PDB file of C-alpha atoms and ligand atoms in Angstrom:
ATOM      1  CA  MET A   1      18.400 158.777 371.417  1.00 74.00           C
ATOM      2  CA  THR A   2      18.791 161.249 374.277  1.00 88.00           C
ATOM      3  CA  GLN A   3      17.676 160.089 377.698  1.00 96.00           C
ATOM      4  CA  ARG A   4      14.061 160.943 378.408  1.00 98.00           C
ATOM      5  CA  LEU A   5      13.355 163.290 381.317  1.00 98.00           C
ATOM      6  CA  ALA A   6      10.653 162.265 383.786  1.00 98.00           C
ATOM      7  CA  LEU A   7       9.158 164.796 386.186  1.00 98.00           C
ATOM      8  CA  VAL A   8       7.387 163.142 389.106  1.00 98.00           C
ATOM      9  CA  THR A   9       5.461 165.478 391.400  1.00 98.00           C
ATOM     10  CA  GLY A  10       5.513 164.321 394.991  1.00 97.00           C
ATOM     11  CA  GLY A  11       8.222 161.885 393.945  1.00 96.00           C
ATOM     12  CA  ALA A  12       9.722 161.586 397.414  1.00 96.00           C
ATOM     13  CA  GLY A  13       6.577 160.054 398.934  1.00 96.00           C
ATOM     14  CA  GLY A  14       5.846 156.347 399.251  1.00 97.00           C
ATOM     15  CA  ILE A  15       4.298 155.750 395.833  1.00 98.00           C
ATOM     16  CA  GLY A  16       6.357 158.548 394.269  1.00 98.00           C
ATOM     17  CA  THR A  17       9.671 157.017 395.315  1.00 98.00           C
ATOM     18  CA  ALA A  18       8.718 153.657 393.840  1.00 98.00           C
ATOM     19  CA  ILE A  19       7.720 155.398 390.602  1.00 98.00           C
ATOM     20  CA  CYS A  20      11.056 157.221 390.465  1.00 98.00           C
ATOM     21  CA  ARG A  21      12.873 153.906 390.959  1.00 98.00           C
ATOM     22  CA  GLN A  22      10.841 152.253 388.215  1.00 98.00           C
ATOM     23  CA  LEU A  23      11.356 155.080 385.732  1.00 98.00           C
ATOM     24  CA  ALA A  24      15.074 155.177 386.488  1.00 98.00           C
ATOM     25  CA  ALA A  25      15.229 151.424 385.884  1.00 98.00           C
ATOM     26  CA  ASP A  26      13.502 152.147 382.560  1.00 98.00           C
ATOM     27  CA  GLY A  27      16.366 154.500 381.690  1.00 98.00           C
ATOM     28  CA  ARG A  28      14.732 157.839 382.528  1.00 98.00           C
ATOM     29  CA  ARG A  29      16.402 160.864 384.139  1.00 98.00           C
ATOM     30  CA  ILE A  30      14.411 161.752 387.283  1.00 98.00           C
ATOM     31  CA  VAL A  31      13.327 165.113 388.670  1.00 98.00           C
ATOM     32  CA  THR A  32      10.821 165.439 391.492  1.00 98.00           C
ATOM     33  CA  THR A  33       9.021 168.371 393.068  1.00 98.00           C
ATOM     34  CA  CYS A  34       8.872 169.112 396.745  1.00 95.00           C
ATOM     35  CA  VAL A  35       7.062 171.815 398.694  1.00 96.00           C
ATOM     36  CA  ASP A  36       9.174 172.058 401.837  1.00 95.00           C
ATOM     37  CA  PRO A  37      12.693 170.686 401.325  1.00 95.00           C
ATOM     38  CA  GLU A  38      13.493 170.478 405.036  1.00 95.00           C
ATOM     39  CA  ALA A  39      10.246 168.961 406.232  1.00 93.00           C
ATOM     40  CA  GLU A  40      10.330 166.445 403.390  1.00 93.00           C
ATOM     41  CA  GLY A  41      14.020 165.642 403.877  1.00 95.00           C
ATOM     42  CA  ILE A  42      14.558 166.008 400.161  1.00 97.00           C
ATOM     43  CA  GLU A  43      18.361 166.169 400.271  1.00 97.00           C
ATOM     44  CA  ALA A  44      18.472 162.887 402.187  1.00 97.00           C
ATOM     45  CA  TRP A  45      16.076 161.417 399.605  1.00 98.00           C
ATOM     46  CA  VAL A  46      18.361 162.506 396.759  1.00 97.00           C
ATOM     47  CA  GLU A  47      21.330 160.970 398.598  1.00 97.00           C
ATOM     48  CA  MET A  48      19.383 157.740 399.036  1.00 98.00           C
ATOM     49  CA  MET A  49      18.477 157.613 395.357  1.00 98.00           C
ATOM     50  CA  ARG A  50      22.038 158.408 394.270  1.00 97.00           C
ATOM     51  CA  GLY A  51      23.225 155.667 396.631  1.00 97.00           C
ATOM     52  CA  GLU A  52      21.056 153.330 394.558  1.00 97.00           C
ATOM     53  CA  GLY A  53      22.715 154.615 391.383  1.00 97.00           C
ATOM     54  CA  ILE A  54      19.738 156.780 390.409  1.00 97.00           C
ATOM     55  CA  ASP A  55      20.435 160.214 388.978  1.00 91.00           C
ATOM     56  CA  ALA A  56      17.635 162.142 390.718  1.00 97.00           C
ATOM     57  CA  ASP A  57      17.157 165.858 391.325  1.00 97.00           C
ATOM     58  CA  TRP A  58      14.453 168.045 392.822  1.00 98.00           C
ATOM     59  CA  VAL A  59      12.825 171.412 392.273  1.00 98.00           C
ATOM     60  CA  LYS A  60      10.737 173.337 394.771  1.00 97.00           C
ATOM     61  CA  CYS A  61       7.082 173.688 393.858  1.00 98.00           C
ATOM     62  CA  ASP A  62       3.680 173.858 395.502  1.00 98.00           C
ATOM     63  CA  VAL A  63       1.526 172.261 392.804  1.00 98.00           C
ATOM     64  CA  SER A  64      -1.575 174.103 394.032  1.00 98.00           C
ATOM     65  CA  ASP A  65       0.043 177.433 393.095  1.00 98.00           C
ATOM     66  CA  HIS A  66      -0.109 178.084 389.344  1.00 98.00           C
ATOM     67  CA  ALA A  67       2.513 180.848 389.404  1.00 98.00           C
ATOM     68  CA  ALA A  68       4.891 178.556 391.324  1.00 98.00           C
ATOM     69  CA  CYS A  69       4.367 175.898 388.651  1.00 98.00           C
ATOM     70  CA  VAL A  70       5.265 178.388 385.912  1.00 98.00           C
ATOM     71  CA  ALA A  71       8.509 179.207 387.746  1.00 98.00           C
ATOM     72  CA  MET A  72       9.207 175.523 388.429  1.00 98.00           C
ATOM     73  CA  ALA A  73       8.757 174.643 384.743  1.00 98.00           C
ATOM     74  CA  ASP A  74      11.182 177.392 383.712  1.00 98.00           C
ATOM     75  CA  GLU A  75      13.715 176.040 386.201  1.00 98.00           C
ATOM     76  CA  VAL A  76      13.269 172.455 384.984  1.00 98.00           C
ATOM     77  CA  ARG A  77      13.713 173.436 381.342  1.00 98.00           C
ATOM     78  CA  GLU A  78      16.776 175.525 382.162  1.00 98.00           C
ATOM     79  CA  ARG A  79      18.498 172.951 384.369  1.00 98.00           C
ATOM     80  CA  PHE A  80      17.428 169.688 382.775  1.00 98.00           C
ATOM     81  CA  GLY A  81      15.718 170.350 379.422  1.00 97.00           C
ATOM     82  CA  GLY A  82      12.229 169.516 378.184  1.00 97.00           C
ATOM     83  CA  VAL A  83       9.986 167.112 380.060  1.00 98.00           C
ATOM     84  CA  ASP A  84       9.078 163.937 378.161  1.00 98.00           C
ATOM     85  CA  ILE A  85       7.238 162.113 380.937  1.00 99.00           C
ATOM     86  CA  LEU A  86       5.086 163.722 383.606  1.00 99.00           C
ATOM     87  CA  VAL A  87       3.677 161.741 386.495  1.00 99.00           C
ATOM     88  CA  ASN A  88       1.302 163.668 388.750  1.00 98.00           C
ATOM     89  CA  VAL A  89       1.559 161.953 392.118  1.00 98.00           C
ATOM     90  CA  ALA A  90       1.401 164.860 394.578  1.00 98.00           C
ATOM     91  CA  GLY A  91      -1.721 164.515 396.673  1.00 97.00           C
ATOM     92  CA  ILE A  92      -3.110 164.694 400.179  1.00 97.00           C
ATOM     93  CA  THR A  93      -6.084 163.500 402.170  1.00 97.00           C
ATOM     94  CA  SER A  94      -8.097 165.570 404.612  1.00 97.00           C
ATOM     95  CA  ASP A  95     -10.769 163.072 405.568  1.00 97.00           C
ATOM     96  CA  GLY A  96     -14.020 163.847 407.373  1.00 97.00           C
ATOM     97  CA  PHE A  97     -17.718 163.227 406.876  1.00 98.00           C
ATOM     98  CA  LEU A  98     -19.170 165.965 404.678  1.00 98.00           C
ATOM     99  CA  HIS A  99     -21.389 167.236 407.470  1.00 98.00           C
ATOM    100  CA  LYS A 100     -18.232 167.846 409.525  1.00 98.00           C
ATOM    101  CA  MET A 101     -15.899 168.936 406.695  1.00 98.00           C
ATOM    102  CA  SER A 102     -14.541 172.477 406.705  1.00 98.00           C
ATOM    103  CA  ALA A 103     -14.472 174.501 403.488  1.00 98.00           C
ATOM    104  CA  ASP A 104     -10.712 174.630 403.965  1.00 98.00           C
ATOM    105  CA  ALA A 105     -10.437 170.823 403.920  1.00 98.00           C
ATOM    106  CA  TRP A 106     -12.431 170.801 400.677  1.00 98.00           C
ATOM    107  CA  ASP A 107     -10.348 173.551 399.042  1.00 98.00           C
ATOM    108  CA  LYS A 108      -6.981 172.087 400.030  1.00 98.00           C
ATOM    109  CA  VAL A 109      -7.730 168.673 398.601  1.00 98.00           C
ATOM    110  CA  ILE A 110      -9.221 170.024 395.377  1.00 98.00           C
ATOM    111  CA  ASP A 111      -6.429 172.587 394.979  1.00 98.00           C
ATOM    112  CA  ILE A 112      -3.597 170.090 395.420  1.00 98.00           C
ATOM    113  CA  ASN A 113      -5.057 166.861 394.041  1.00 98.00           C
ATOM    114  CA  LEU A 114      -7.040 168.214 391.085  1.00 98.00           C
ATOM    115  CA  SER A 115      -6.006 171.792 390.277  1.00 99.00           C
ATOM    116  CA  GLY A 116      -2.420 170.681 390.902  1.00 98.00           C
ATOM    117  CA  VAL A 117      -2.717 168.309 387.963  1.00 99.00           C
ATOM    118  CA  PHE A 118      -3.859 171.178 385.748  1.00 99.00           C
ATOM    119  CA  ASN A 119      -1.239 173.602 387.100  1.00 98.00           C
ATOM    120  CA  VAL A 120       1.678 171.251 386.403  1.00 99.00           C
ATOM    121  CA  THR A 121       0.481 169.595 383.195  1.00 99.00           C
ATOM    122  CA  HIS A 122      -0.381 173.025 381.764  1.00 98.00           C
ATOM    123  CA  GLN A 123       3.342 173.889 381.807  1.00 98.00           C
ATOM    124  CA  PHE A 124       4.565 170.942 379.785  1.00 98.00           C
ATOM    125  CA  VAL A 125       1.931 169.894 377.270  1.00 98.00           C
ATOM    126  CA  ALA A 126       2.877 172.479 374.627  1.00 98.00           C
ATOM    127  CA  GLY A 127       6.492 171.251 374.711  1.00 98.00           C
ATOM    128  CA  MET A 128       5.373 167.629 374.429  1.00 98.00           C
ATOM    129  CA  ARG A 129       3.180 168.455 371.436  1.00 98.00           C
ATOM    130  CA  ASP A 130       5.994 170.368 369.746  1.00 98.00           C
ATOM    131  CA  GLN A 131       8.442 167.503 370.124  1.00 98.00           C
ATOM    132  CA  GLY A 132       5.834 164.919 369.089  1.00 98.00           C
ATOM    133  CA  PHE A 133       6.245 162.830 372.214  1.00 98.00           C
ATOM    134  CA  GLY A 134       4.815 162.962 375.710  1.00 98.00           C
ATOM    135  CA  ARG A 135       3.549 160.677 378.433  1.00 99.00           C
ATOM    136  CA  VAL A 136       1.287 162.017 381.177  1.00 99.00           C
ATOM    137  CA  VAL A 137       0.187 159.697 383.958  1.00 99.00           C
ATOM    138  CA  ASN A 138      -2.114 160.926 386.707  1.00 99.00           C
ATOM    139  CA  ILE A 139      -2.240 158.935 389.916  1.00 98.00           C
ATOM    140  CA  SER A 140      -5.890 158.726 390.887  1.00 98.00           C
ATOM    141  CA  SER A 141      -7.455 156.271 393.362  1.00 98.00           C
ATOM    142  CA  VAL A 142      -9.975 153.475 393.662  1.00 98.00           C
ATOM    143  CA  ASN A 143     -11.862 155.922 395.853  1.00 98.00           C
ATOM    144  CA  GLY A 144     -12.332 158.182 392.819  1.00 98.00           C
ATOM    145  CA  GLN A 145     -14.156 155.279 391.177  1.00 98.00           C
ATOM    146  CA  THR A 146     -16.245 154.101 394.109  1.00 98.00           C
ATOM    147  CA  GLY A 147     -16.450 157.005 396.564  1.00 98.00           C
ATOM    148  CA  GLN A 148     -15.389 156.442 400.148  1.00 97.00           C
ATOM    149  CA  PHE A 149     -16.661 157.332 403.602  1.00 96.00           C
ATOM    150  CA  GLY A 150     -15.070 160.578 404.768  1.00 97.00           C
ATOM    151  CA  GLN A 151     -13.677 161.444 401.342  1.00 98.00           C
ATOM    152  CA  THR A 152     -16.134 163.607 399.408  1.00 98.00           C
ATOM    153  CA  ASN A 153     -13.242 165.979 398.706  1.00 98.00           C
ATOM    154  CA  TYR A 154     -10.691 163.307 397.790  1.00 98.00           C
ATOM    155  CA  SER A 155     -13.139 161.164 395.791  1.00 98.00           C
ATOM    156  CA  ALA A 156     -14.302 164.233 393.833  1.00 98.00           C
ATOM    157  CA  ALA A 157     -10.720 165.252 393.048  1.00 98.00           C
ATOM    158  CA  LYS A 158      -9.679 161.750 392.036  1.00 98.00           C
ATOM    159  CA  ALA A 159     -12.771 161.261 389.855  1.00 98.00           C
ATOM    160  CA  GLY A 160     -12.179 164.683 388.286  1.00 98.00           C
ATOM    161  CA  MET A 161      -8.718 163.551 387.279  1.00 98.00           C
ATOM    162  CA  HIS A 162     -10.274 160.947 384.965  1.00 98.00           C
ATOM    163  CA  GLY A 163     -12.261 163.571 383.045  1.00 98.00           C
ATOM    164  CA  PHE A 164      -9.145 165.709 382.720  1.00 98.00           C
ATOM    165  CA  THR A 165      -7.121 162.735 381.513  1.00 98.00           C
ATOM    166  CA  MET A 166      -9.641 161.561 378.925  1.00 98.00           C
ATOM    167  CA  ALA A 167      -9.983 165.070 377.456  1.00 99.00           C
ATOM    168  CA  LEU A 168      -6.204 165.513 377.329  1.00 99.00           C
ATOM    169  CA  ALA A 169      -5.821 162.108 375.670  1.00 99.00           C
ATOM    170  CA  LYS A 170      -8.032 163.242 372.795  1.00 98.00           C
ATOM    171  CA  GLU A 171      -6.127 166.511 372.452  1.00 98.00           C
ATOM    172  CA  GLY A 172      -2.714 164.881 372.383  1.00 98.00           C
ATOM    173  CA  ALA A 173      -3.355 161.679 370.438  1.00 98.00           C
ATOM    174  CA  ALA A 174      -2.401 163.035 367.023  1.00 98.00           C
ATOM    175  CA  LYS A 175       0.735 164.654 368.468  1.00 98.00           C
ATOM    176  CA  GLY A 176       2.279 161.619 370.163  1.00 98.00           C
ATOM    177  CA  VAL A 177       1.163 162.725 373.629  1.00 98.00           C
ATOM    178  CA  THR A 178      -0.708 160.213 375.766  1.00 99.00           C
ATOM    179  CA  ALA A 179      -2.560 160.771 379.033  1.00 99.00           C
ATOM    180  CA  ASN A 180      -3.685 157.949 381.296  1.00 99.00           C
ATOM    181  CA  THR A 181      -4.642 157.450 384.913  1.00 98.00           C
ATOM    182  CA  VAL A 182      -3.509 154.770 387.310  1.00 98.00           C
ATOM    183  CA  SER A 183      -5.963 154.120 390.135  1.00 98.00           C
ATOM    184  CA  PRO A 184      -4.269 152.539 393.125  1.00 98.00           C
ATOM    185  CA  GLY A 185      -6.284 150.676 395.711  1.00 98.00           C
ATOM    186  CA  TYR A 186      -5.010 150.604 399.283  1.00 98.00           C
ATOM    187  CA  VAL A 187      -1.224 150.698 399.270  1.00 98.00           C
ATOM    188  CA  LYS A 188       1.173 150.555 402.210  1.00 97.00           C
ATOM    189  CA  THR A 189       2.214 154.217 402.604  1.00 96.00           C
ATOM    190  CA  SER A 190       2.093 156.933 405.259  1.00 94.00           C
ATOM    191  CA  MET A 191      -1.342 157.871 403.853  1.00 94.00           C
ATOM    192  CA  THR A 192      -2.902 154.524 404.689  1.00 96.00           C
ATOM    193  CA  ASP A 193      -0.885 154.362 407.939  1.00 95.00           C
ATOM    194  CA  ALA A 194      -2.771 157.485 409.030  1.00 94.00           C
ATOM    195  CA  MET A 195      -6.174 155.786 408.718  1.00 95.00           C
ATOM    196  CA  PRO A 196      -7.958 154.663 411.886  1.00 95.00           C
ATOM    197  CA  ASP A 197      -6.771 151.057 412.494  1.00 96.00           C
ATOM    198  CA  LYS A 198     -10.332 149.779 412.742  1.00 96.00           C
ATOM    199  CA  VAL A 199     -11.340 151.226 409.374  1.00 95.00           C
ATOM    200  CA  ARG A 200      -8.154 150.079 407.636  1.00 96.00           C
ATOM    201  CA  ASP A 201      -8.459 146.538 408.999  1.00 97.00           C
ATOM    202  CA  ALA A 202     -12.080 146.345 407.814  1.00 97.00           C
ATOM    203  CA  ILE A 203     -11.075 147.475 404.314  1.00 97.00           C
ATOM    204  CA  VAL A 204      -8.101 145.111 404.096  1.00 97.00           C
ATOM    205  CA  ALA A 205     -10.433 142.246 405.033  1.00 98.00           C
ATOM    206  CA  GLN A 206     -12.414 143.023 401.851  1.00 97.00           C
ATOM    207  CA  ILE A 207      -9.432 142.993 399.461  1.00 98.00           C
ATOM    208  CA  PRO A 208      -9.531 139.740 397.475  1.00 98.00           C
ATOM    209  CA  ALA A 209      -5.713 139.775 397.218  1.00 98.00           C
ATOM    210  CA  GLY A 210      -5.675 139.499 401.024  1.00 97.00           C
ATOM    211  CA  ASP A 211      -3.458 142.495 401.755  1.00 97.00           C
ATOM    212  CA  MET A 212      -2.680 146.046 400.770  1.00 98.00           C
ATOM    213  CA  GLY A 213      -0.561 146.666 397.700  1.00 98.00           C
ATOM    214  CA  GLN A 214       3.043 147.817 397.657  1.00 98.00           C
ATOM    215  CA  PRO A 215       4.195 151.096 396.064  1.00 98.00           C
ATOM    216  CA  ALA A 216       6.144 149.048 393.504  1.00 98.00           C
ATOM    217  CA  ASP A 217       2.836 147.585 392.260  1.00 98.00           C
ATOM    218  CA  ILE A 218       1.719 151.074 391.257  1.00 98.00           C
ATOM    219  CA  ALA A 219       5.128 151.967 389.832  1.00 98.00           C
ATOM    220  CA  ARG A 220       5.008 148.960 387.531  1.00 98.00           C
ATOM    221  CA  ALA A 221       1.811 150.303 385.929  1.00 98.00           C
ATOM    222  CA  VAL A 222       3.408 153.721 385.459  1.00 99.00           C
ATOM    223  CA  GLY A 223       6.456 152.171 383.802  1.00 98.00           C
ATOM    224  CA  PHE A 224       4.148 150.340 381.415  1.00 98.00           C
ATOM    225  CA  LEU A 225       2.162 153.433 380.462  1.00 99.00           C
ATOM    226  CA  THR A 226       5.210 155.656 379.983  1.00 98.00           C
ATOM    227  CA  ALA A 227       7.119 153.312 377.672  1.00 98.00           C
ATOM    228  CA  ASP A 228       7.977 154.676 374.242  1.00 98.00           C
ATOM    229  CA  GLU A 229       6.033 151.719 372.827  1.00 98.00           C
ATOM    230  CA  ALA A 230       2.831 152.648 374.744  1.00 98.00           C
ATOM    231  CA  GLY A 231       1.728 155.352 372.307  1.00 98.00           C
ATOM    232  CA  TYR A 232      -1.609 153.744 371.452  1.00 98.00           C
ATOM    233  CA  ILE A 233      -2.634 153.316 375.119  1.00 98.00           C
ATOM    234  CA  ASN A 234      -4.343 156.628 375.610  1.00 98.00           C
ATOM    235  CA  GLY A 235      -7.186 157.905 377.778  1.00 98.00           C
ATOM    236  CA  ALA A 236      -7.218 154.707 379.811  1.00 98.00           C
ATOM    237  CA  ASN A 237      -7.530 154.098 383.514  1.00 98.00           C
ATOM    238  CA  LEU A 238      -5.394 151.279 384.869  1.00 98.00           C
ATOM    239  CA  PRO A 239      -6.670 150.093 388.264  1.00 98.00           C
ATOM    240  CA  VAL A 240      -4.122 148.439 390.560  1.00 98.00           C
ATOM    241  CA  ASN A 241      -6.185 147.373 393.542  1.00 98.00           C
ATOM    242  CA  GLY A 242      -5.841 143.647 394.267  1.00 98.00           C
ATOM    243  CA  ALA A 243      -9.348 143.119 392.802  1.00 98.00           C
ATOM    244  CA  LEU A 244     -10.933 145.309 395.502  1.00 98.00           C
ATOM    245  CA  PHE A 245     -12.967 146.981 392.764  1.00 98.00           C
ATOM    246  CA  CYS A 246     -13.346 145.358 389.362  1.00 98.00           C
ATOM    247  CA  SER A 247     -15.047 147.125 386.477  1.00 95.00           C
ATOM    248  CA  PHE A 248     -14.836 147.473 382.729  1.00 90.00           C
TER     249      PHE A 248
HETATM  250  N1  CAA B 301     -16.887 151.717 406.202  1.00 55.04           N
HETATM  251  C1  CAA B 301     -17.909 151.517 407.045  1.00 55.04           C
HETATM  252  N2  CAA B 301     -18.194 152.311 408.089  1.00 55.04           N
HETATM  253  C2  CAA B 301     -17.400 153.375 408.281  1.00 55.04           C
HETATM  254  C3  CAA B 301     -16.313 153.654 407.444  1.00 55.04           C
HETATM  255  C4  CAA B 301     -16.077 152.767 406.381  1.00 55.04           C
HETATM  256  N3  CAA B 301     -15.080 152.949 405.523  1.00 55.04           N
HETATM  257  N4  CAA B 301     -15.726 154.766 407.867  1.00 55.04           N
HETATM  258  C5  CAA B 301     -16.393 155.169 408.962  1.00 55.04           C
HETATM  259  N5  CAA B 301     -17.401 154.324 409.193  1.00 55.04           N
HETATM  260  C6  CAA B 301     -18.356 154.352 410.292  1.00 55.04           C
HETATM  261  C7  CAA B 301     -17.627 154.072 411.614  1.00 55.04           C
HETATM  262  O1  CAA B 301     -17.416 152.673 411.795  1.00 55.04           O
HETATM  263  C8  CAA B 301     -18.584 154.642 412.604  1.00 55.04           C
HETATM  264  O2  CAA B 301     -19.669 153.769 412.817  1.00 55.04           O
HETATM  265  P1  CAA B 301     -20.365 153.682 414.263  1.00 55.04           P
HETATM  266  O3  CAA B 301     -20.865 155.070 414.539  1.00 55.04           O
HETATM  267  O4  CAA B 301     -21.418 152.669 414.064  1.00 55.04           O
HETATM  268  O5  CAA B 301     -19.243 153.248 415.169  1.00 55.04           O
HETATM  269  C9  CAA B 301     -19.117 155.867 411.869  1.00 55.04           C
HETATM  270  O6  CAA B 301     -18.878 155.644 410.471  1.00 55.04           O
HETATM  271  C10 CAA B 301     -18.418 157.135 412.300  1.00 55.04           C
HETATM  272  O7  CAA B 301     -17.027 156.896 412.172  1.00 55.04           O
HETATM  273  P2  CAA B 301     -15.983 157.626 413.101  1.00 55.04           P
HETATM  274  O8  CAA B 301     -16.334 157.402 414.561  1.00 55.04           O
HETATM  275  O9  CAA B 301     -14.618 157.251 412.660  1.00 55.04           O
HETATM  276  O10 CAA B 301     -16.336 159.134 412.771  1.00 55.04           O
HETATM  277  P3  CAA B 301     -15.374 160.328 412.577  1.00 55.04           P
HETATM  278  O11 CAA B 301     -16.208 161.494 412.217  1.00 55.04           O
HETATM  279  O12 CAA B 301     -14.436 160.468 413.745  1.00 55.04           O
HETATM  280  O13 CAA B 301     -14.457 159.935 411.312  1.00 55.04           O
HETATM  281  C11 CAA B 301     -13.994 159.260 409.100  1.00 55.04           C
HETATM  282  C12 CAA B 301     -15.078 159.549 410.105  1.00 55.04           C
HETATM  283  C13 CAA B 301     -13.226 160.547 408.783  1.00 55.04           C
HETATM  284  C14 CAA B 301     -14.680 158.758 407.834  1.00 55.04           C
HETATM  285  C15 CAA B 301     -12.983 158.247 409.660  1.00 55.04           C
HETATM  286  O14 CAA B 301     -13.679 157.072 410.008  1.00 55.04           O
HETATM  287  C16 CAA B 301     -11.909 157.899 408.672  1.00 55.04           C
HETATM  288  O15 CAA B 301     -10.873 158.566 408.598  1.00 55.04           O
HETATM  289  N6  CAA B 301     -12.125 156.849 407.873  1.00 55.04           N
HETATM  290  C17 CAA B 301     -11.167 156.455 406.861  1.00 55.04           C
HETATM  291  C18 CAA B 301     -11.505 157.102 405.548  1.00 55.04           C
HETATM  292  C19 CAA B 301     -10.705 156.433 404.466  1.00 55.04           C
HETATM  293  O16 CAA B 301     -10.981 155.316 404.074  1.00 55.04           O
HETATM  294  N7  CAA B 301      -9.651 157.112 403.976  1.00 55.04           N
HETATM  295  C20 CAA B 301      -8.810 156.497 402.992  1.00 55.04           C
HETATM  296  C21 CAA B 301      -7.414 157.003 403.234  1.00 55.04           C
HETATM  297  S1  CAA B 301      -6.232 156.175 402.228  1.00 55.04           S
HETATM  298  C22 CAA B 301      -6.422 156.861 400.720  1.00 55.04           C
HETATM  299  O17 CAA B 301      -7.200 157.743 400.492  1.00 55.04           O
HETATM  300  C23 CAA B 301      -5.540 156.304 399.660  1.00 55.04           C
HETATM  301  C24 CAA B 301      -6.338 155.800 398.535  1.00 55.04           C
HETATM  302  O18 CAA B 301      -6.376 156.453 397.521  1.00 55.04           O
HETATM  303  C25 CAA B 301      -7.011 154.505 398.636  1.00 55.04           C
END
């Protein structure tokens, strides 16, 4: 069987890098997107991955821009072939209480975190259906399940991802295409580093596991959901949060 191609948006970030490592270990060929190659140090990232024996490449794409996603998808298909596995990781925070939030902070988070999932997935689902195989995993957040202080924008986007995923799961189920979400809790990344220390410490104190998670904890869930054998796991949300929020 030919090697499956995995496209990971925002793959050079903390959680994204761990996902790329996991998928490579699972035998996938890796392509990531990046918005600003210089600012994100994408060439150094590729070198790092290749140093680890991982065949990784990148394409430029702002996921909030639908036209850019169309061009990116054409480039991916031309350079690497059809996408078998899509992991939507690209996301930002722009935290602030709603009464202080600018319309711009709302739009940016919705455009990247939620519309970005549509813009990218829209490019690849037809190909997945045609080939009778596809795995879409959307990286949501515990804060999409519970809401969080200062995150009306982020919580709305991350909750919206679940609706998108469940609808897509129903559409793809008879065609071998699955869609699932993974909802990380608090994970050691630059995103949680940017939180006010006082707030982060208070949240960590409430995590039954006793500490934040590691990016590899999230990657493990993505590897599970993207396996060829995972075809009947569809429309699910897999929380990975150290028991911070338990539900069924
Ligand atoms: N729980 C309880 N109280 C909180 C709180 C929280 N999570 N966040 C803020 N507050 C309280 C503060 O303690 C403070 O109380 P007092 O007035 O009694 O001191 C009050 O709300 C106002 O807080 P600030 O002084 O910080 O107000 P601000 O306007 O400067 O900032 C804020 C508000 C933007 C919410 C800021 O506190 C903040 O950035 N909080 C962190 C938000 C957060 O959890 N982001 C998660 C980022 S990580 C992520 O998103 C990844 C993921 O998926 C899990």
